XYZ file of C-alpha atoms in Angstrom:
374
model
C -4.843 -16.628 5.645
C -3.915 -15.042 2.322
C -0.632 -14.000 0.776
C -1.289 -10.347 -0.008
C 0.600 -7.788 -2.054
C 0.430 -4.028 -1.645
C 1.662 -2.338 -4.816
C 3.239 1.105 -4.877
C 5.237 3.508 -7.017
C 8.954 2.755 -7.127
C 10.687 4.379 -4.186
C 7.715 4.195 -1.824
C 8.106 0.560 -0.730
C 9.638 1.408 2.655
C 6.795 3.816 3.477
C 4.124 1.232 2.607
C 5.996 -1.345 4.697
C 5.848 1.005 7.710
C 2.146 1.595 7.106
C 1.501 -2.157 7.087
C 3.552 -2.589 10.257
C 1.479 0.143 11.906
C -1.596 -1.962 11.077
C -0.015 -4.892 12.897
C 0.852 -6.730 9.680
C 4.233 -8.327 9.074
C 5.873 -7.770 5.707
C 7.557 -10.889 4.334
C 9.424 -9.282 1.420
C 9.555 -6.258 -0.867
C 10.369 -6.282 -4.568
C 10.132 -3.403 -7.068
C 6.875 -1.796 -6.039
C 5.444 -4.988 -4.506
C 5.235 -5.348 -0.722
C 4.251 -8.878 0.345
C 2.457 -9.629 3.614
C 0.119 -12.213 5.079
C -3.362 -11.446 6.362
C -6.910 -12.641 6.615
C -10.122 -11.123 5.258
C -10.347 -8.344 7.863
C -6.755 -7.353 6.999
C -7.770 -6.961 3.352
C -10.404 -4.469 4.495
C -8.051 -2.660 6.878
C -5.281 -2.371 4.294
C -7.583 -0.954 1.619
C -9.136 1.572 3.986
C -5.968 2.695 5.777
C -3.022 2.562 3.376
C -2.135 6.084 2.214
C 0.777 5.402 -0.126
C -0.101 2.063 -1.771
C -1.807 1.785 -5.157
C -3.610 -1.545 -4.747
C -3.982 -4.575 -2.481
C -3.797 -7.887 -4.326
C -4.355 -11.512 -3.327
C -1.589 -13.703 -4.697
C -3.707 -16.730 -5.657
C -0.853 -18.875 -6.939
C 2.669 -18.859 -8.348
C 3.996 -21.728 -10.452
C 6.426 -22.592 -13.239
C 4.962 -22.233 -16.741
C 7.196 -22.711 -19.763
C 4.359 -23.871 -22.012
C 0.691 -23.029 -22.528
C -0.182 -26.496 -21.220
C 1.596 -25.770 -17.937
C -0.078 -22.384 -17.758
C -3.527 -23.874 -18.378
C -3.046 -26.651 -15.814
C -1.708 -24.287 -13.149
C -4.662 -21.922 -13.525
C -7.204 -24.753 -13.771
C -6.087 -26.220 -10.429
C -7.310 -23.188 -8.509
C -10.757 -23.449 -6.819
C -12.423 -20.934 -9.134
C -15.941 -21.913 -8.063
C -15.056 -20.715 -4.562
C -13.820 -17.409 -5.974
C -16.232 -16.563 -8.811
C -19.947 -16.877 -9.466
C -21.301 -17.878 -12.851
C -22.023 -14.221 -13.673
C -18.927 -12.616 -12.086
C -17.397 -9.971 -14.329
C -13.870 -11.354 -14.269
C -11.289 -9.455 -16.307
C -7.901 -10.982 -17.089
C -4.974 -8.625 -17.595
C -1.439 -9.755 -18.366
C 2.281 -9.062 -18.263
C 5.307 -11.046 -19.393
C 9.033 -10.464 -18.998
C 11.947 -12.766 -19.770
C 9.666 -15.783 -20.253
C 9.019 -18.363 -22.952
C 5.369 -17.320 -22.940
C 5.907 -13.808 -24.207
C 2.574 -13.238 -25.950
C 0.467 -11.411 -23.363
C -2.773 -11.818 -25.326
C -2.263 -15.578 -25.591
C -1.514 -15.835 -21.858
C -4.711 -13.918 -21.111
C -6.699 -16.152 -23.454
C -5.335 -19.391 -21.945
C -5.962 -18.107 -18.406
C -9.573 -17.223 -19.176
C -10.087 -20.552 -20.950
C -8.832 -22.466 -17.889
C -11.078 -20.453 -15.539
C -14.174 -21.018 -17.680
C -13.390 -24.739 -18.000
C -13.231 -25.000 -14.200
C -16.436 -23.003 -13.696
C -18.212 -25.320 -16.113
C -17.581 -28.183 -13.694
C -20.292 -26.585 -11.551
C -22.297 -24.467 -13.988
C -23.613 -26.380 -16.983
C -23.562 -23.435 -19.384
C -21.517 -22.612 -22.463
C -21.534 -18.820 -22.128
C -20.827 -16.735 -19.046
C -22.528 -13.331 -19.081
C -20.069 -11.530 -16.788
C -22.914 -9.260 -15.751
C -22.252 -9.104 -12.015
C -19.512 -7.704 -9.787
C -16.011 -6.985 -11.111
C -13.071 -9.261 -10.364
C -9.796 -7.982 -11.815
C -7.251 -10.767 -12.343
C -3.710 -10.480 -13.630
C -1.549 -13.245 -15.046
C 2.077 -12.186 -14.782
C 5.094 -14.115 -16.041
C 8.655 -13.386 -14.953
C 11.504 -15.760 -15.739
C 8.952 -18.481 -16.588
C 7.226 -18.187 -13.191
C 3.532 -17.424 -13.564
C 1.639 -15.559 -10.843
C -2.103 -15.055 -10.823
C -3.388 -12.246 -8.603
C -6.841 -10.916 -7.717
C -7.226 -7.176 -7.169
C -9.163 -6.474 -3.959
C -9.122 -2.682 -4.407
C -10.797 -2.139 -7.768
C -10.117 1.486 -8.572
C -6.617 2.537 -7.563
C -6.269 3.552 -3.913
C -5.216 7.067 -4.924
C -8.900 7.676 -5.645
C -9.967 8.768 -2.176
C -13.325 10.146 -3.265
C -12.823 13.823 -2.395
C -11.188 14.990 -5.611
C -14.099 15.368 -8.032
C -12.206 18.148 -9.752
C -8.514 18.516 -10.508
C -6.222 21.001 -12.161
C -3.529 20.552 -14.780
C -0.718 18.051 -14.104
C -2.359 16.639 -10.958
C -0.259 14.856 -8.349
C -1.683 11.524 -7.221
C -2.981 11.440 -3.675
C -0.772 8.458 -2.846
C 2.355 10.369 -3.883
C 1.223 13.495 -2.029
C 0.729 11.450 1.136
C 4.197 9.933 0.683
C 5.752 13.409 0.454
C 4.190 14.277 3.806
C 5.237 10.946 5.332
C 8.828 11.576 4.222
C 8.908 15.000 5.892
C 9.190 16.287 9.454
C 5.559 17.391 9.419
C 3.290 16.720 12.361
C 0.007 18.308 13.420
C 1.717 20.699 15.866
C 3.839 22.397 13.194
C 2.741 25.030 10.664
C 2.399 23.722 7.117
C 2.556 25.695 3.884
C 2.390 24.807 0.179
C 3.041 27.839 -2.075
C 2.259 25.979 -5.333
C -0.732 24.011 -4.109
C -2.633 23.627 -7.394
C -5.851 21.740 -6.654
C -4.754 21.218 -3.055
C -3.696 17.572 -3.000
C -0.588 17.908 -0.798
C -2.169 20.091 1.943
C -5.327 17.953 1.943
C -3.282 14.771 2.376
C -1.324 16.532 5.149
C -4.640 17.328 6.828
C -5.828 13.712 6.578
C -2.586 12.614 8.232
C -2.822 15.300 10.927
C -6.399 14.337 11.759
C -5.638 10.600 11.364
C -8.467 10.249 8.848
C -8.143 6.993 6.917
C -7.935 7.737 3.173
C -10.366 5.000 2.127
C -13.258 5.808 4.440
C -15.472 7.324 1.743
C -15.056 4.878 -1.116
C -15.899 1.320 -2.112
C -13.651 -1.594 -3.034
C -14.219 -4.516 -5.389
C -13.623 -7.035 -2.599
C -16.701 -5.787 -0.753
C -18.596 -7.925 -3.280
C -16.362 -11.012 -3.246
C -18.299 -14.144 -2.295
C -15.542 -15.370 0.031
C -15.250 -12.111 2.004
C -17.912 -11.035 4.500
C -18.955 -7.472 3.600
C -19.505 -6.767 7.312
C -15.726 -6.890 7.771
C -15.476 -3.650 5.843
C -18.052 -2.079 8.180
C -15.969 -3.217 11.141
C -12.736 -1.856 9.613
C -14.412 1.492 8.860
C -15.680 1.776 12.430
C -12.190 1.043 13.764
C -10.757 3.778 11.540
C -13.443 6.299 12.460
C -12.769 5.820 16.173
C -9.158 6.909 15.617
C -9.967 10.253 13.957
C -8.745 13.365 15.776
C -11.145 16.246 15.190
C -10.098 18.159 18.317
C -6.486 19.126 17.688
C -5.707 22.506 16.190
C -3.957 22.306 12.825
C -2.097 25.083 11.014
C -2.219 24.472 7.275
C -1.943 27.215 4.639
C -1.778 26.762 0.879
C -1.620 29.214 -1.990
C -1.420 29.349 -5.764
C -1.346 32.101 -8.362
C -4.291 30.513 -10.188
C -7.797 31.496 -9.107
C -9.168 28.400 -10.823
C -6.819 26.058 -8.942
C -7.727 27.565 -5.572
C -11.435 27.273 -6.378
C -10.919 23.575 -7.152
C -8.875 23.094 -3.973
C -11.632 24.639 -1.850
C -14.231 22.479 -3.577
C -12.199 19.336 -2.888
C -11.810 20.289 0.767
C -15.546 20.880 1.062
C -16.115 17.308 -0.151
C -14.356 16.168 3.015
C -16.475 18.399 5.233
C -13.330 20.089 6.579
C -13.562 23.525 4.967
C -12.204 25.366 8.013
C -9.055 23.278 8.432
C -6.986 24.662 5.532
C -6.584 28.297 4.527
C -6.462 28.317 0.720
C -5.723 31.686 -0.890
C -4.696 33.178 -4.246
C -1.273 34.823 -4.271
C 2.008 34.729 -6.136
C 4.506 32.912 -3.887
C 6.830 35.900 -4.118
C 4.264 38.035 -2.281
C 3.361 35.614 0.509
C 4.343 36.779 3.997
C 5.645 33.741 5.890
C 5.676 34.492 9.601
C 5.481 31.277 11.625
C 8.616 29.594 12.907
C 9.546 25.917 12.660
C 7.175 25.257 9.814
C 7.193 22.589 7.136
C 6.865 23.534 3.470
C 6.051 20.736 1.030
C 5.413 21.667 -2.568
C 5.353 20.488 -6.175
C 6.251 23.563 -8.286
C 5.875 23.700 -12.076
C 8.591 21.937 -14.023
C 9.387 20.371 -17.391
C 7.058 21.243 -20.241
C 4.865 23.398 -18.016
C 7.341 26.292 -18.308
C 9.953 27.461 -20.792
C 13.535 26.968 -19.608
C 14.217 30.681 -18.932
C 10.969 31.062 -16.988
C 11.749 27.861 -15.102
C 15.124 29.107 -13.932
C 13.647 32.466 -12.980
C 10.892 30.806 -10.959
C 13.280 28.569 -9.005
C 15.744 31.384 -8.477
C 12.994 33.578 -7.017
C 11.760 30.627 -4.953
C 15.280 30.178 -3.557
C 15.422 33.849 -2.572
C 12.035 33.555 -0.880
C 13.088 30.727 1.394
C 16.694 31.865 1.935
C 16.119 33.276 5.414
C 13.575 30.709 6.601
C 16.186 28.928 8.696
C 13.676 27.338 11.064
C 11.580 25.904 8.221
C 12.132 22.481 6.699
C 11.439 22.714 2.972
C 10.612 19.840 0.631
C 10.366 20.204 -3.143
C 9.263 17.537 -5.641
C 10.442 18.392 -9.148
C 12.130 16.998 -12.241
C 14.127 20.233 -12.498
C 17.729 19.265 -11.719
C 19.284 22.705 -11.164
C 17.386 23.524 -7.998
C 20.453 23.398 -5.731
C 22.265 25.836 -8.025
C 19.315 28.220 -8.115
C 18.782 27.922 -4.349
C 22.530 28.389 -3.737
C 22.137 25.585 -1.251
C 22.788 21.856 -1.254
C 19.888 19.656 -0.220
C 20.308 17.721 3.006
C 18.712 14.768 1.241
C 17.590 14.011 -2.292
C 15.315 11.076 -3.065
C 14.415 9.800 -6.530
C 10.672 9.204 -6.936
C 8.461 8.455 -9.903
C 5.451 10.702 -10.417
C 3.617 8.363 -12.757
C 6.239 7.485 -15.376
C 8.161 10.738 -14.865
C 11.366 10.557 -12.844
C 11.428 13.306 -10.237
C 13.567 14.271 -7.269
C 12.404 15.041 -3.763
C 14.803 17.710 -2.503
C 14.840 18.064 1.277
C 16.264 21.138 2.988
C 16.175 20.817 6.761
C 15.613 23.750 9.107
C 16.515 24.106 12.763
C 14.783 21.718 15.128
C 11.910 23.170 17.184
C 12.841 24.217 20.694
C 11.504 21.915 23.386
């Protein structure tokens, strides 16, 4: 059994916790983008393949007090590194330090690597390690003089699903797009529309959720090559996920953008998933789109900030507000850093949630429509 950590953007911890609970995993604590849970090797595979809103899955190898480099060296050295790494493992040590005596990150990285090599030399009688084999990303993190050493089981960030070979300007991460859908009233029986879809990330993530397609099915993870994890467990976890896919249900997903290039990229990304018929992408100014269906869900990430001049920005949001004014059965969700949206919509949001799109603080404005009739 391992102590595991799913990392996420600030504000998404509760969503990741629910995702872990849905996988049958109990969360022990959450702390600033870190969601702690216990699991075995198969749970590492399941978490990497199935989590939609987490960035990485880490193994917390050890936490200990370290006020000196000697304490840091000894704490790292005590770990069974020969059970974790081979003599040619490409182990990379990254570092962080906050409010600790050991504030030099480069020195902490150097001491950590020195301790690991010293331990490996107990088994391998060599002076130089080639690091020519599989990647193992380690991080030594110090907070209030408590050192934690973690091993990244994911490798590339989990937002890299594998379908987005191409992307437009100011792309939204897949993990954030999935979170926007998870925070909405959307389900596969309701119409979905994104009028500023860009390269299609939000509607594609909505489709993956509607079809219950695990986001990590088509990619690899560093831990598939860890010596202490059976690679067959990933095959088992993939098979479990594939058996849960719903290809039969009818979905109603539309997405548009004024940019021909963006729509071409969106269609290309959808084709990578083999689901070209499940989303209707089209080129049109949002002002000219005819929205007919009732009880729909609109989730969108319009231009904001430096992407538009202030006058154009206000004009765009004012026109957007007029467009949705009479859509009283639609629930509308807007992610933006633009803070005058309620003024321009002449409507107060039912809920407003602060989220970080990368390092940029944004707001997720939620305007609820009438509930569907039963």
